[in-house]
mmCIF file of C-alpha atoms in Angstrom:
data_model
loop_
_atom_site.group_PDB
_atom_site.id
_atom_site.type_symbol
_atom_site.label_atom_id
_atom_site.label_comp_id
_atom_site.label_asym_id
_atom_site.label_seq_id
_atom_site.Cartn_x
_atom_site.Cartn_y
_atom_site.Cartn_z
ATOM 1 C CA MET A 1 99.408 88.349 119.178
ATOM 2 C CA THR A 2 98.052 91.129 121.397
ATOM 3 C CA THR A 3 98.385 94.782 120.461
ATOM 4 C CA PHE A 4 100.823 95.293 123.332
ATOM 5 C CA GLU A 5 103.038 92.420 122.151
ATOM 6 C CA LEU A 6 102.964 93.822 118.625
ATOM 7 C CA LEU A 7 104.018 97.247 119.882
ATOM 8 C CA LYS A 8 106.880 95.740 121.880
ATOM 9 C CA LYS A 9 108.171 94.017 118.743
ATOM 10 C CA ALA A 10 107.809 97.266 116.800
ATOM 11 C CA LYS A 11 109.850 99.167 119.369
ATOM 12 C CA GLN A 12 112.604 96.543 119.205
ATOM 13 C CA CYS A 13 112.639 96.843 115.416
ATOM 14 C CA LYS A 14 113.124 100.609 115.673
ATOM 15 C CA LEU A 15 116.762 100.110 116.626
ATOM 16 C CA GLN A 16 117.339 97.815 113.640
ATOM 17 C CA MET A 17 115.895 100.449 111.329
ATOM 18 C CA SER A 18 118.400 103.046 112.480
ATOM 19 C CA ALA A 19 121.161 101.165 110.649
ATOM 20 C CA ILE A 20 119.257 100.626 107.383
ATOM 21 C CA THR A 21 120.715 102.231 104.238
ATOM 22 C CA THR A 22 118.883 103.972 101.409
ATOM 23 C CA GLU A 23 119.765 101.108 99.081
ATOM 24 C CA GLN A 24 118.281 98.557 101.467
ATOM 25 C CA LYS A 25 115.076 100.560 101.809
ATOM 26 C CA ASP A 26 114.673 100.936 98.058
ATOM 27 C CA GLU A 27 115.278 97.243 97.448
ATOM 28 C CA ALA A 28 112.695 96.387 100.107
ATOM 29 C CA LEU A 29 110.138 98.670 98.455
ATOM 30 C CA LYS A 30 110.729 97.070 95.056
ATOM 31 C CA CYS A 31 110.194 93.636 96.565
ATOM 32 C CA MET A 32 107.056 94.823 98.369
ATOM 33 C CA ALA A 33 105.606 96.122 95.101
ATOM 34 C CA ALA A 34 106.422 92.882 93.296
ATOM 35 C CA ALA A 35 104.865 90.785 96.068
ATOM 36 C CA LEU A 36 101.650 92.827 95.900
ATOM 37 C CA LYS A 37 101.307 92.102 92.199
ATOM 38 C CA GLU A 38 102.168 88.425 92.692
ATOM 39 C CA ASP A 39 99.505 88.054 95.395
ATOM 40 C CA THR A 40 96.768 89.869 93.437
ATOM 41 C CA ALA A 41 94.507 86.804 93.339
ATOM 42 C CA GLU A 42 94.785 86.206 97.084
ATOM 43 C CA ILE A 43 94.142 89.876 97.854
ATOM 44 C CA LEU A 44 91.101 89.999 95.558
ATOM 45 C CA SER A 45 89.683 86.871 97.166
ATOM 46 C CA ALA A 46 90.049 88.379 100.638
ATOM 47 C CA ASN A 47 88.598 91.688 99.469
ATOM 48 C CA ALA A 48 85.549 89.931 98.014
ATOM 49 C CA ILE A 49 84.734 88.652 101.506
ATOM 50 C CA ASP A 50 84.957 92.187 102.937
ATOM 51 C CA VAL A 51 82.771 93.629 100.192
ATOM 52 C CA LYS A 52 80.148 90.919 100.637
ATOM 53 C CA ASN A 53 80.083 91.498 104.387
ATOM 54 C CA ALA A 54 79.650 95.245 103.869
ATOM 55 C CA GLU A 55 76.795 95.044 101.360
ATOM 56 C CA GLY A 56 73.590 96.483 102.763
ATOM 57 C CA LEU A 57 75.429 98.064 105.693
ATOM 58 C CA VAL A 58 77.175 101.005 103.990
ATOM 59 C CA SER A 59 76.453 103.286 101.019
ATOM 60 C CA ALA A 60 77.401 102.487 97.430
ATOM 61 C CA VAL A 61 80.210 105.053 97.454
ATOM 62 C CA MET A 62 81.678 103.465 100.580
ATOM 63 C CA ILE A 63 81.488 100.047 98.920
ATOM 64 C CA ASP A 64 83.470 101.548 96.041
ATOM 65 C CA ARG A 65 85.994 102.878 98.530
ATOM 66 C CA LEU A 66 86.410 99.382 99.969
ATOM 67 C CA THR A 67 86.490 97.484 96.686
ATOM 68 C CA LEU A 68 89.769 96.392 95.104
ATOM 69 C CA THR A 69 90.344 95.357 91.499
ATOM 70 C CA ALA A 70 93.456 94.004 89.817
ATOM 71 C CA GLY A 71 93.981 97.496 88.417
ATOM 72 C CA ARG A 72 93.749 99.111 91.847
ATOM 73 C CA ILE A 73 96.184 96.603 93.337
ATOM 74 C CA HIS A 74 98.660 97.242 90.544
ATOM 75 C CA ALA A 75 98.212 100.978 91.124
ATOM 76 C CA MET A 76 99.052 100.389 94.803
ATOM 77 C CA ALA A 77 102.241 98.599 93.722
ATOM 78 C CA ASP A 78 103.109 101.403 91.303
ATOM 79 C CA ALA A 79 102.642 103.930 94.117
ATOM 80 C CA ILE A 80 105.243 102.014 96.131
ATOM 81 C CA LEU A 81 107.642 102.174 93.182
ATOM 82 C CA ASP A 82 107.046 105.936 92.983
ATOM 83 C CA VAL A 83 108.318 106.171 96.551
ATOM 84 C CA VAL A 84 111.521 104.376 95.507
ATOM 85 C CA GLU A 85 112.286 107.267 93.163
ATOM 86 C CA LEU A 86 111.993 109.881 95.901
ATOM 87 C CA PRO A 87 115.048 111.130 97.818
ATOM 88 C CA ASP A 88 115.728 109.531 101.180
ATOM 89 C CA PRO A 89 114.419 111.975 103.786
ATOM 90 C CA VAL A 90 116.699 110.605 106.532
ATOM 91 C CA GLY A 91 120.179 111.883 107.265
ATOM 92 C CA ARG A 92 119.767 115.261 105.577
ATOM 93 C CA VAL A 93 121.731 118.138 107.086
ATOM 94 C CA LEU A 94 118.988 120.674 107.720
ATOM 95 C CA ASN A 95 121.268 123.290 109.211
ATOM 96 C CA LYS A 96 124.748 123.599 110.641
ATOM 97 C CA HIS A 97 126.849 126.253 112.273
ATOM 98 C CA LYS A 98 129.955 126.734 114.381
ATOM 99 C CA CYS A 99 129.739 128.329 117.814
ATOM 100 C CA PRO A 100 132.320 130.836 119.120
ATOM 101 C CA ASN A 101 133.613 128.119 121.482
ATOM 102 C CA GLY A 102 134.405 125.865 118.528
ATOM 103 C CA LEU A 103 131.461 123.456 118.830
ATOM 104 C CA LYS A 104 130.153 122.370 115.436
ATOM 105 C CA ILE A 105 126.378 121.877 115.590
ATOM 106 C CA SER A 106 124.463 120.048 112.869
ATOM 107 C CA LYS A 107 120.705 119.577 112.657
ATOM 108 C CA ILE A 108 120.039 116.166 111.056
ATOM 109 C CA SER A 109 116.755 114.637 109.882
ATOM 110 C CA VAL A 110 115.878 111.329 111.578
ATOM 111 C CA PRO A 111 112.910 108.899 111.558
ATOM 112 C CA ILE A 112 110.136 109.590 114.056
ATOM 113 C CA GLY A 113 110.246 105.974 115.274
ATOM 114 C CA VAL A 114 107.109 103.876 115.714
ATOM 115 C CA LEU A 115 104.083 105.165 113.818
ATOM 116 C CA GLY A 116 100.633 104.048 114.938
ATOM 117 C CA ILE A 117 98.156 104.476 112.091
ATOM 118 C CA ILE A 118 94.409 104.036 112.659
ATOM 119 C CA TYR A 119 92.263 104.141 109.537
ATOM 120 C CA GLU A 120 88.991 102.922 108.108
ATOM 121 C CA SER A 121 87.786 101.270 104.924
ATOM 122 C CA ARG A 122 90.368 102.062 102.243
ATOM 123 C CA PRO A 123 92.728 99.073 101.786
ATOM 124 C CA ASN A 124 95.163 101.103 99.675
ATOM 125 C CA VAL A 125 96.059 103.055 102.817
ATOM 126 C CA THR A 126 97.716 99.873 104.081
ATOM 127 C CA SER A 127 100.297 99.742 101.309
ATOM 128 C CA ASP A 128 100.742 103.529 101.070
ATOM 129 C CA ALA A 129 101.430 103.844 104.794
ATOM 130 C CA ALA A 130 103.800 100.875 104.793
ATOM 131 C CA ALA A 131 105.786 102.218 101.832
ATOM 132 C CA LEU A 132 106.200 105.705 103.280
ATOM 133 C CA SER A 133 107.109 104.251 106.659
ATOM 134 C CA VAL A 134 109.819 102.000 105.216
ATOM 135 C CA LYS A 135 111.343 104.744 103.055
ATOM 136 C CA SER A 136 111.421 107.174 105.990
ATOM 137 C CA GLY A 137 113.084 104.583 108.240
ATOM 138 C CA ASN A 138 110.114 104.230 110.569
ATOM 139 C CA VAL A 139 108.290 101.192 111.938
ATOM 140 C CA CYS A 140 104.543 101.195 111.345
ATOM 141 C CA VAL A 141 101.769 99.567 113.342
ATOM 142 C CA LEU A 142 98.659 99.580 111.164
ATOM 143 C CA ARG A 143 95.162 99.281 112.568
ATOM 144 C CA GLY A 144 92.500 99.282 109.855
ATOM 145 C CA GLY A 145 88.749 98.973 110.285
ATOM 146 C CA LYS A 146 86.813 95.744 110.639
ATOM 147 C CA GLU A 147 85.168 96.267 107.247
ATOM 148 C CA ALA A 148 88.551 95.768 105.487
ATOM 149 C CA ILE A 149 90.242 93.313 107.828
ATOM 150 C CA ASN A 150 90.507 90.408 105.361
ATOM 151 C CA SER A 151 91.895 92.695 102.659
ATOM 152 C CA ASN A 152 94.420 94.227 105.053
ATOM 153 C CA ILE A 153 95.626 90.839 106.283
ATOM 154 C CA ALA A 154 96.243 89.726 102.695
ATOM 155 C CA ILE A 155 97.985 92.982 101.762
ATOM 156 C CA VAL A 156 100.279 92.952 104.795
ATOM 157 C CA SER A 157 101.056 89.294 104.197
ATOM 158 C CA ALA A 158 102.260 90.205 100.705
ATOM 159 C CA LEU A 159 104.248 93.202 101.952
ATOM 160 C CA LYS A 160 105.983 91.085 104.577
ATOM 161 C CA LYS A 161 106.903 88.520 101.908
ATOM 162 C CA GLY A 162 108.562 91.336 100.029
ATOM 163 C CA LEU A 163 110.445 92.511 103.106
ATOM 164 C CA GLU A 164 111.712 89.015 103.848
ATOM 165 C CA ARG A 165 112.774 88.533 100.239
ATOM 166 C CA ALA A 166 114.852 91.719 100.539
ATOM 167 C CA ASN A 167 116.385 90.556 103.857
ATOM 168 C CA PHE A 168 114.752 93.569 105.478
ATOM 169 C CA PRO A 169 113.350 93.560 109.048
ATOM 170 C CA ALA A 170 109.857 92.098 108.586
ATOM 171 C CA ASP A 171 108.675 93.720 111.826
ATOM 172 C CA ALA A 172 109.002 97.135 110.152
ATOM 173 C CA VAL A 173 105.413 96.621 108.944
ATOM 174 C CA ASN A 174 102.809 95.355 111.410
ATOM 175 C CA LEU A 175 99.045 94.883 111.350
ATOM 176 C CA VAL A 176 96.749 94.881 114.379
ATOM 177 C CA THR A 177 94.177 92.185 113.612
ATOM 178 C CA ASP A 178 92.009 93.001 116.631
ATOM 179 C CA THR A 179 89.454 95.476 115.240
ATOM 180 C CA THR A 180 87.648 96.139 118.513
ATOM 181 C CA ARG A 181 87.728 99.521 120.222
ATOM 182 C CA GLN A 182 90.127 98.040 122.743
ATOM 183 C CA SER A 183 92.965 97.825 120.218
ATOM 184 C CA ALA A 184 92.393 101.416 119.117
ATOM 185 C CA THR A 185 92.483 102.543 122.746
ATOM 186 C CA GLU A 186 95.696 100.605 123.310
ATOM 187 C CA LEU A 187 97.343 102.415 120.396
ATOM 188 C CA MET A 188 96.115 105.792 121.634
ATOM 189 C CA THR A 189 97.508 105.203 125.113
ATOM 190 C CA ALA A 190 100.749 103.340 124.302
ATOM 191 C CA VAL A 191 103.041 105.890 125.913
ATOM 192 C CA GLY A 192 106.661 104.921 125.344
ATOM 193 C CA LEU A 193 105.750 102.523 122.526
ATOM 194 C CA VAL A 194 104.124 104.769 119.909
ATOM 195 C CA ASP A 195 106.037 107.893 118.879
ATOM 196 C CA LEU A 196 103.286 109.357 116.681
ATOM 197 C CA LEU A 197 99.628 108.421 116.144
ATOM 198 C CA ILE A 198 98.054 109.213 112.780
ATOM 199 C CA PRO A 199 94.275 108.726 112.447
ATOM 200 C CA ARG A 200 92.915 108.600 108.908
ATOM 201 C CA GLY A 201 89.179 108.388 108.413
ATOM 202 C CA GLY A 202 85.892 110.055 109.252
ATOM 203 C CA ALA A 203 85.198 112.821 111.715
ATOM 204 C CA GLY A 204 84.265 110.400 114.523
ATOM 205 C CA LEU A 205 87.522 108.458 114.327
ATOM 206 C CA ILE A 206 89.657 111.572 114.183
ATOM 207 C CA ARG A 207 87.799 113.228 117.067
ATOM 208 C CA SER A 208 88.160 110.082 119.180
ATOM 209 C CA CYS A 209 91.922 109.957 118.607
ATOM 210 C CA VAL A 210 92.493 113.666 119.196
ATOM 211 C CA GLU A 211 90.432 113.655 122.409
ATOM 212 C CA ASN A 212 91.670 110.377 123.895
ATOM 213 C CA ALA A 213 95.257 109.919 122.723
ATOM 214 C CA LYS A 214 97.984 110.086 125.354
ATOM 215 C CA VAL A 215 100.660 109.749 122.670
ATOM 216 C CA PRO A 216 101.451 112.551 120.187
ATOM 217 C CA CYS A 217 98.631 112.674 117.609
ATOM 218 C CA ILE A 218 98.175 114.470 114.287
ATOM 219 C CA GLU A 219 94.684 115.653 113.396
ATOM 220 C CA THR A 220 93.921 114.636 109.828
ATOM 221 C CA GLY A 221 91.417 114.243 107.135
ATOM 222 C CA THR A 222 87.941 115.624 107.751
ATOM 223 C CA GLY A 223 87.212 117.638 104.640
ATOM 224 C CA ILE A 224 84.346 120.088 104.416
ATOM 225 C CA CYS A 225 85.827 121.499 101.218
ATOM 226 C CA HIS A 226 84.396 124.630 99.602
ATOM 227 C CA ILE A 227 84.373 125.960 96.052
ATOM 228 C CA TYR A 228 83.524 129.640 95.613
ATOM 229 C CA VAL A 229 82.360 130.657 92.134
ATOM 230 C CA ASP A 230 83.122 134.356 91.822
ATOM 231 C CA GLU A 231 81.301 136.989 89.755
ATOM 232 C CA HIS A 232 84.341 137.072 87.442
ATOM 233 C CA ALA A 233 84.470 133.291 86.966
ATOM 234 C CA ASP A 234 84.636 131.533 83.619
ATOM 235 C CA LEU A 235 81.362 129.644 84.131
ATOM 236 C CA SER A 236 82.223 126.769 81.799
ATOM 237 C CA LYS A 237 85.494 126.261 83.665
ATOM 238 C CA ALA A 238 83.631 126.517 86.973
ATOM 239 C CA ILE A 239 81.161 123.776 86.002
ATOM 240 C CA ASP A 240 83.966 121.419 85.007
ATOM 241 C CA ILE A 241 85.780 122.036 88.290
ATOM 242 C CA VAL A 242 82.736 121.669 90.551
ATOM 243 C CA ASN A 243 81.627 118.554 88.669
ATOM 244 C CA ASN A 244 85.047 116.956 89.084
ATOM 245 C CA ALA A 245 85.404 117.993 92.728
ATOM 246 C CA LYS A 246 81.988 116.576 93.648
ATOM 247 C CA THR A 247 81.469 113.523 91.440
ATOM 248 C CA SER A 248 84.864 112.026 90.486
ATOM 249 C CA ARG A 249 85.056 110.290 93.872
ATOM 250 C CA PRO A 250 82.611 111.696 96.437
ATOM 251 C CA SER A 251 83.696 109.334 99.225
ATOM 252 C CA VAL A 252 87.115 110.931 99.766
ATOM 253 C CA CYS A 253 88.112 113.830 101.983
ATOM 254 C CA ASN A 254 89.168 116.162 99.141
ATOM 255 C CA ALA A 255 85.755 116.032 97.455
ATOM 256 C CA ALA A 256 83.813 119.304 97.467
ATOM 257 C CA GLU A 257 80.922 119.481 99.922
ATOM 258 C CA VAL A 258 79.867 123.136 99.603
ATOM 259 C CA CYS A 259 79.524 125.447 96.605
ATOM 260 C CA LEU A 260 79.290 129.183 97.227
ATOM 261 C CA VAL A 261 78.028 131.278 94.303
ATOM 262 C CA HIS A 262 78.251 135.036 93.829
ATOM 263 C CA LYS A 263 74.799 136.636 93.501
ATOM 264 C CA THR A 264 75.656 138.349 90.206
ATOM 265 C CA ILE A 265 76.092 135.099 88.290
ATOM 266 C CA ALA A 266 73.826 132.868 90.415
ATOM 267 C CA LYS A 267 70.857 132.987 87.994
ATOM 268 C CA TYR A 268 72.954 131.581 85.145
ATOM 269 C CA PHE A 269 75.434 129.407 86.991
ATOM 270 C CA LEU A 270 72.989 127.570 89.243
ATOM 271 C CA GLN A 271 70.960 126.407 86.234
ATOM 272 C CA MET A 272 74.192 125.217 84.601
ATOM 273 C CA LEU A 273 75.074 123.456 87.847
ATOM 274 C CA ARG A 274 71.756 121.648 88.017
ATOM 275 C CA ASP A 275 71.981 120.674 84.343
ATOM 276 C CA ALA A 276 75.465 119.162 84.814
ATOM 277 C CA LEU A 277 75.137 117.535 88.238
ATOM 278 C CA VAL A 278 71.516 116.411 88.124
ATOM 279 C CA ASP A 279 69.858 116.291 84.690
ATOM 280 C CA GLU A 280 72.813 115.241 82.544
ATOM 281 C CA ARG A 281 73.889 112.619 85.064
ATOM 282 C CA LYS A 282 70.382 111.145 85.032
ATOM 283 C CA GLU A 283 70.481 110.958 81.227
ATOM 284 C CA LEU A 284 73.823 109.151 81.423
ATOM 285 C CA LYS A 285 72.434 106.701 84.003
ATOM 286 C CA LEU A 286 74.822 108.084 86.627
ATOM 287 C CA THR A 287 73.953 108.912 90.221
ATOM 288 C CA PRO A 288 72.621 112.495 90.289
ATOM 289 C CA VAL A 289 73.868 114.915 92.900
ATOM 290 C CA GLN A 290 71.368 116.033 95.501
ATOM 291 C CA LEU A 291 71.616 119.821 95.693
ATOM 292 C CA ARG A 292 70.816 121.205 99.138
ATOM 293 C CA LEU A 293 69.989 124.840 98.550
ATOM 294 C CA ASP A 294 69.834 127.870 100.792
ATOM 295 C CA GLU A 295 66.794 130.147 100.347
ATOM 296 C CA ARG A 296 68.358 132.323 97.649
ATOM 297 C CA ALA A 297 69.544 129.352 95.602
ATOM 298 C CA ALA A 298 66.173 127.599 96.031
ATOM 299 C CA ALA A 299 64.482 130.629 94.485
ATOM 300 C CA ILE A 300 66.442 130.005 91.274
ATOM 301 C CA ILE A 301 66.551 126.209 90.790
ATOM 302 C CA GLU A 302 64.831 123.124 92.146
ATOM 303 C CA GLY A 303 66.533 121.150 94.903
ATOM 304 C CA THR A 304 66.329 120.122 98.539
ATOM 305 C CA PRO A 305 66.063 122.931 101.113
ATOM 306 C CA ALA A 306 69.325 123.151 103.048
ATOM 307 C CA THR A 307 69.502 123.133 106.825
ATOM 308 C CA GLU A 308 72.191 124.880 108.840
ATOM 309 C CA GLU A 309 73.692 121.460 109.523
ATOM 310 C CA ASP A 310 74.241 120.843 105.811
ATOM 311 C CA PHE A 311 76.957 123.496 105.747
ATOM 312 C CA ASP A 312 78.842 121.681 108.522
ATOM 313 C CA THR A 313 78.574 118.159 107.095
ATOM 314 C CA GLU A 314 81.150 116.042 105.297
ATOM 315 C CA PHE A 315 78.661 114.137 103.138
ATOM 316 C CA LEU A 316 81.122 111.753 101.427
ATOM 317 C CA ASP A 317 78.277 111.090 98.986
ATOM 318 C CA TYR A 318 76.504 112.602 95.981
ATOM 319 C CA VAL A 319 75.293 115.590 97.986
ATOM 320 C CA LEU A 320 76.329 119.238 97.606
ATOM 321 C CA ALA A 321 75.292 122.169 99.790
ATOM 322 C CA VAL A 322 74.812 125.400 97.808
ATOM 323 C CA LYS A 323 74.685 128.978 99.063
ATOM 324 C CA VAL A 324 74.435 132.330 97.299
ATOM 325 C CA VAL A 325 76.729 135.066 98.687
ATOM 326 C CA ASP A 326 76.984 138.799 98.067
ATOM 327 C CA SER A 327 80.767 139.067 97.785
ATOM 328 C CA VAL A 328 84.116 137.321 98.008
ATOM 329 C CA GLU A 329 84.373 138.708 101.530
ATOM 330 C CA GLU A 330 81.155 136.911 102.501
ATOM 331 C CA ALA A 331 82.465 133.712 100.914
ATOM 332 C CA ILE A 332 85.679 133.991 102.912
ATOM 333 C CA ALA A 333 83.700 134.639 106.114
ATOM 334 C CA HIS A 334 81.519 131.578 105.484
ATOM 335 C CA ILE A 335 84.561 129.378 104.859
ATOM 336 C CA THR A 336 86.281 130.726 107.968
ATOM 337 C CA GLU A 337 83.258 129.747 110.059
ATOM 338 C CA HIS A 338 82.521 126.330 108.549
ATOM 339 C CA SER A 339 85.752 124.947 107.072
ATOM 340 C CA THR A 340 87.712 122.062 108.589
ATOM 341 C CA GLY A 341 90.949 123.551 107.254
ATOM 342 C CA HIS A 342 91.394 120.992 104.470
ATOM 343 C CA SER A 343 90.964 122.369 100.917
ATOM 344 C CA GLU A 344 89.126 125.343 99.418
ATOM 345 C CA ALA A 345 88.960 126.734 95.878
ATOM 346 C CA ILE A 346 88.031 129.958 94.127
ATOM 347 C CA ILE A 347 87.003 130.115 90.488
ATOM 348 C CA THR A 348 87.710 133.586 89.119
ATOM 349 C CA GLU A 349 89.497 135.412 86.323
ATOM 350 C CA ASN A 350 90.118 138.408 88.595
ATOM 351 C CA GLY A 351 93.682 138.270 89.899
ATOM 352 C CA GLN A 352 93.049 140.714 92.740
ATOM 353 C CA THR A 353 90.075 138.697 94.009
ATOM 354 C CA ALA A 354 92.053 135.461 93.723
ATOM 355 C CA ALA A 355 94.916 136.988 95.716
ATOM 356 C CA LEU A 356 92.555 138.156 98.467
ATOM 357 C CA PHE A 357 90.988 134.677 98.690
ATOM 358 C CA ALA A 358 94.365 132.914 98.765
ATOM 359 C CA LYS A 359 95.675 135.240 101.465
ATOM 360 C CA SER A 360 92.574 135.178 103.660
ATOM 361 C CA VAL A 361 91.487 131.529 103.601
ATOM 362 C CA ASP A 362 93.341 129.587 106.298
ATOM 363 C CA SER A 363 93.271 126.023 105.005
ATOM 364 C CA ALA A 364 96.008 123.527 104.214
ATOM 365 C CA ALA A 365 95.395 123.800 100.462
ATOM 366 C CA VAL A 366 93.908 126.798 98.664
ATOM 367 C CA TYR A 367 93.194 126.478 94.919
ATOM 368 C CA ILE A 368 92.702 129.111 92.244
ATOM 369 C CA ASN A 369 90.814 127.733 89.244
ATOM 370 C CA ALA A 370 91.447 124.061 90.025
ATOM 371 C CA SER A 371 89.622 121.151 91.656
ATOM 372 C CA THR A 372 90.063 120.364 95.346
ATOM 373 C CA ARG A 373 90.545 116.717 94.308
ATOM 374 C CA PHE A 374 94.255 117.424 93.796
ATOM 375 C CA THR A 375 94.909 117.521 97.550
ATOM 376 C CA ASP A 376 96.670 114.189 97.554
ATOM 377 C CA GLY A 377 100.217 113.050 98.213
ATOM 378 C CA GLY A 378 100.594 111.445 94.795
ATOM 379 C CA GLU A 379 99.219 114.489 92.972
ATOM 380 C CA PHE A 380 101.544 116.747 94.983
ATOM 381 C CA GLY A 381 104.565 114.691 93.934
ATOM 382 C CA LEU A 382 105.046 113.047 97.329
ATOM 383 C CA GLY A 383 104.740 109.509 95.928
ATOM 384 C CA CYS A 384 101.712 108.723 98.068
ATOM 385 C CA GLU A 385 100.503 109.985 101.417
ATOM 386 C CA ILE A 386 100.024 108.754 104.936
ATOM 387 C CA GLY A 387 97.269 111.269 105.598
ATOM 388 C CA ILE A 388 96.273 114.902 105.153
ATOM 389 C CA SER A 389 96.938 117.042 108.191
ATOM 390 C CA THR A 390 94.407 119.767 108.941
ATOM 391 C CA GLN A 391 96.470 121.124 111.829
ATOM 392 C CA LYS A 392 99.624 123.250 111.711
ATOM 393 C CA MET A 393 102.186 121.419 113.887
ATOM 394 C CA HIS A 394 104.334 119.664 112.825
ATOM 395 C CA ALA A 395 102.765 118.891 109.451
ATOM 396 C CA ARG A 396 100.074 120.479 107.304
ATOM 397 C CA GLY A 397 98.341 119.174 104.181
ATOM 398 C CA PRO A 398 99.330 115.914 102.438
ATOM 399 C CA MET A 399 101.905 114.122 104.572
ATOM 400 C CA GLY A 400 104.707 112.421 102.693
ATOM 401 C CA LEU A 401 108.228 111.354 103.575
ATOM 402 C CA GLU A 402 109.461 114.656 104.958
ATOM 403 C CA GLU A 403 106.536 114.827 107.393
ATOM 404 C CA LEU A 404 107.489 111.392 108.765
ATOM 405 C CA THR A 405 110.837 112.615 109.993
ATOM 406 C CA SER A 406 111.941 114.626 112.975
ATOM 407 C CA TYR A 407 115.449 115.878 113.633
ATOM 408 C CA LYS A 408 118.189 115.787 116.191
ATOM 409 C CA TYR A 409 121.321 117.806 116.825
ATOM 410 C CA ILE A 410 124.786 116.295 116.430
ATOM 411 C CA ILE A 411 127.432 118.335 118.207
ATOM 412 C CA LEU A 412 131.123 117.855 117.409
ATOM 413 C CA GLY A 413 133.497 119.054 120.105
ATOM 414 C CA ASN A 414 137.168 118.959 120.980
ATOM 415 C CA GLY A 415 137.165 118.941 124.764
ATOM 416 C CA GLN A 416 134.892 121.918 125.375
ATOM 417 C CA THR A 417 133.324 122.176 128.823
ATOM 418 C CA ARG A 418 130.802 124.605 130.242
#
């Protein structure tokens, strides 16, 4: 089936979805989760093909991002069940008032319609996006990358089995199997067929969608995330946070890429940082972090000299750019110049400094004494996420059910004319 034919079917399904009840959606999600678990063997077999094909072509952390295990598949199913427990975002009365002429005007939340979602190598995005789409009453057209195509076909096959078992419109979840640029272009330019395009992936993918889309598009994902370690930081706490933000899963967009360190504590903290991220990881047979140091940091510890480009790079790997700054104001200025608007953190015990940082840094998520790795729909209590918006309209930060709805006005009259 061509992408155009798939989009036509999706648009036809949009009308069916308008009559779906909360109970029907929740039953469909339960069946989708069950089908995922039942098809674990088939999904793992398909994923093994993708992983084998990717070996030698992408980094180890990207292989990890692509790889599924029985545990990860069951976690995907559990994430769907988490969405069941969330309130239905559709049909909420957002506002209502009565005009002097007697008209009663209500503002009601409604599904956006057909969601086009273009993403790369993470197969769990397939089930997360489908679950959020179903619960929010939308129809999704998923277009993953070629590196995960076999995995995505198997996952969508399972999800559709679940939908059919629940007597739910199976065309609510669709997968584009053409992974050429042509299919991506068709989604970007499907005016009248796609109501919202959501790219989820690296900087190149997102830039391509934002620059070329003729349908409404949300800018998501690219995360040059900063952690500023202040002069009043608890250094032990700071090491734990930076270590987690950089090494727990470096291939994701909420991983830290830059560490800014106040000059007053740089002599002590940078040695602690090297011990934790380089030396101790080597002793534990773990991948050490390559520290790319500005001149002031390089005068204190050993590492790789940083280039200007390093402070504008989303490494998605065991690499961390490090810079020594004179003040919180300089840290804020650096973040303002180099951030992608995703997630930033300050580590400090000074409440006034923390307040200044939180007020001044203009990113979707600003942390005080916590890891940037929490910028995630599941961690924010949204069930799972369809992406992380780094823009301000209409959604910002992790996008869950509420961000997949729009609204319309229902006006009740009694013969009024104008």
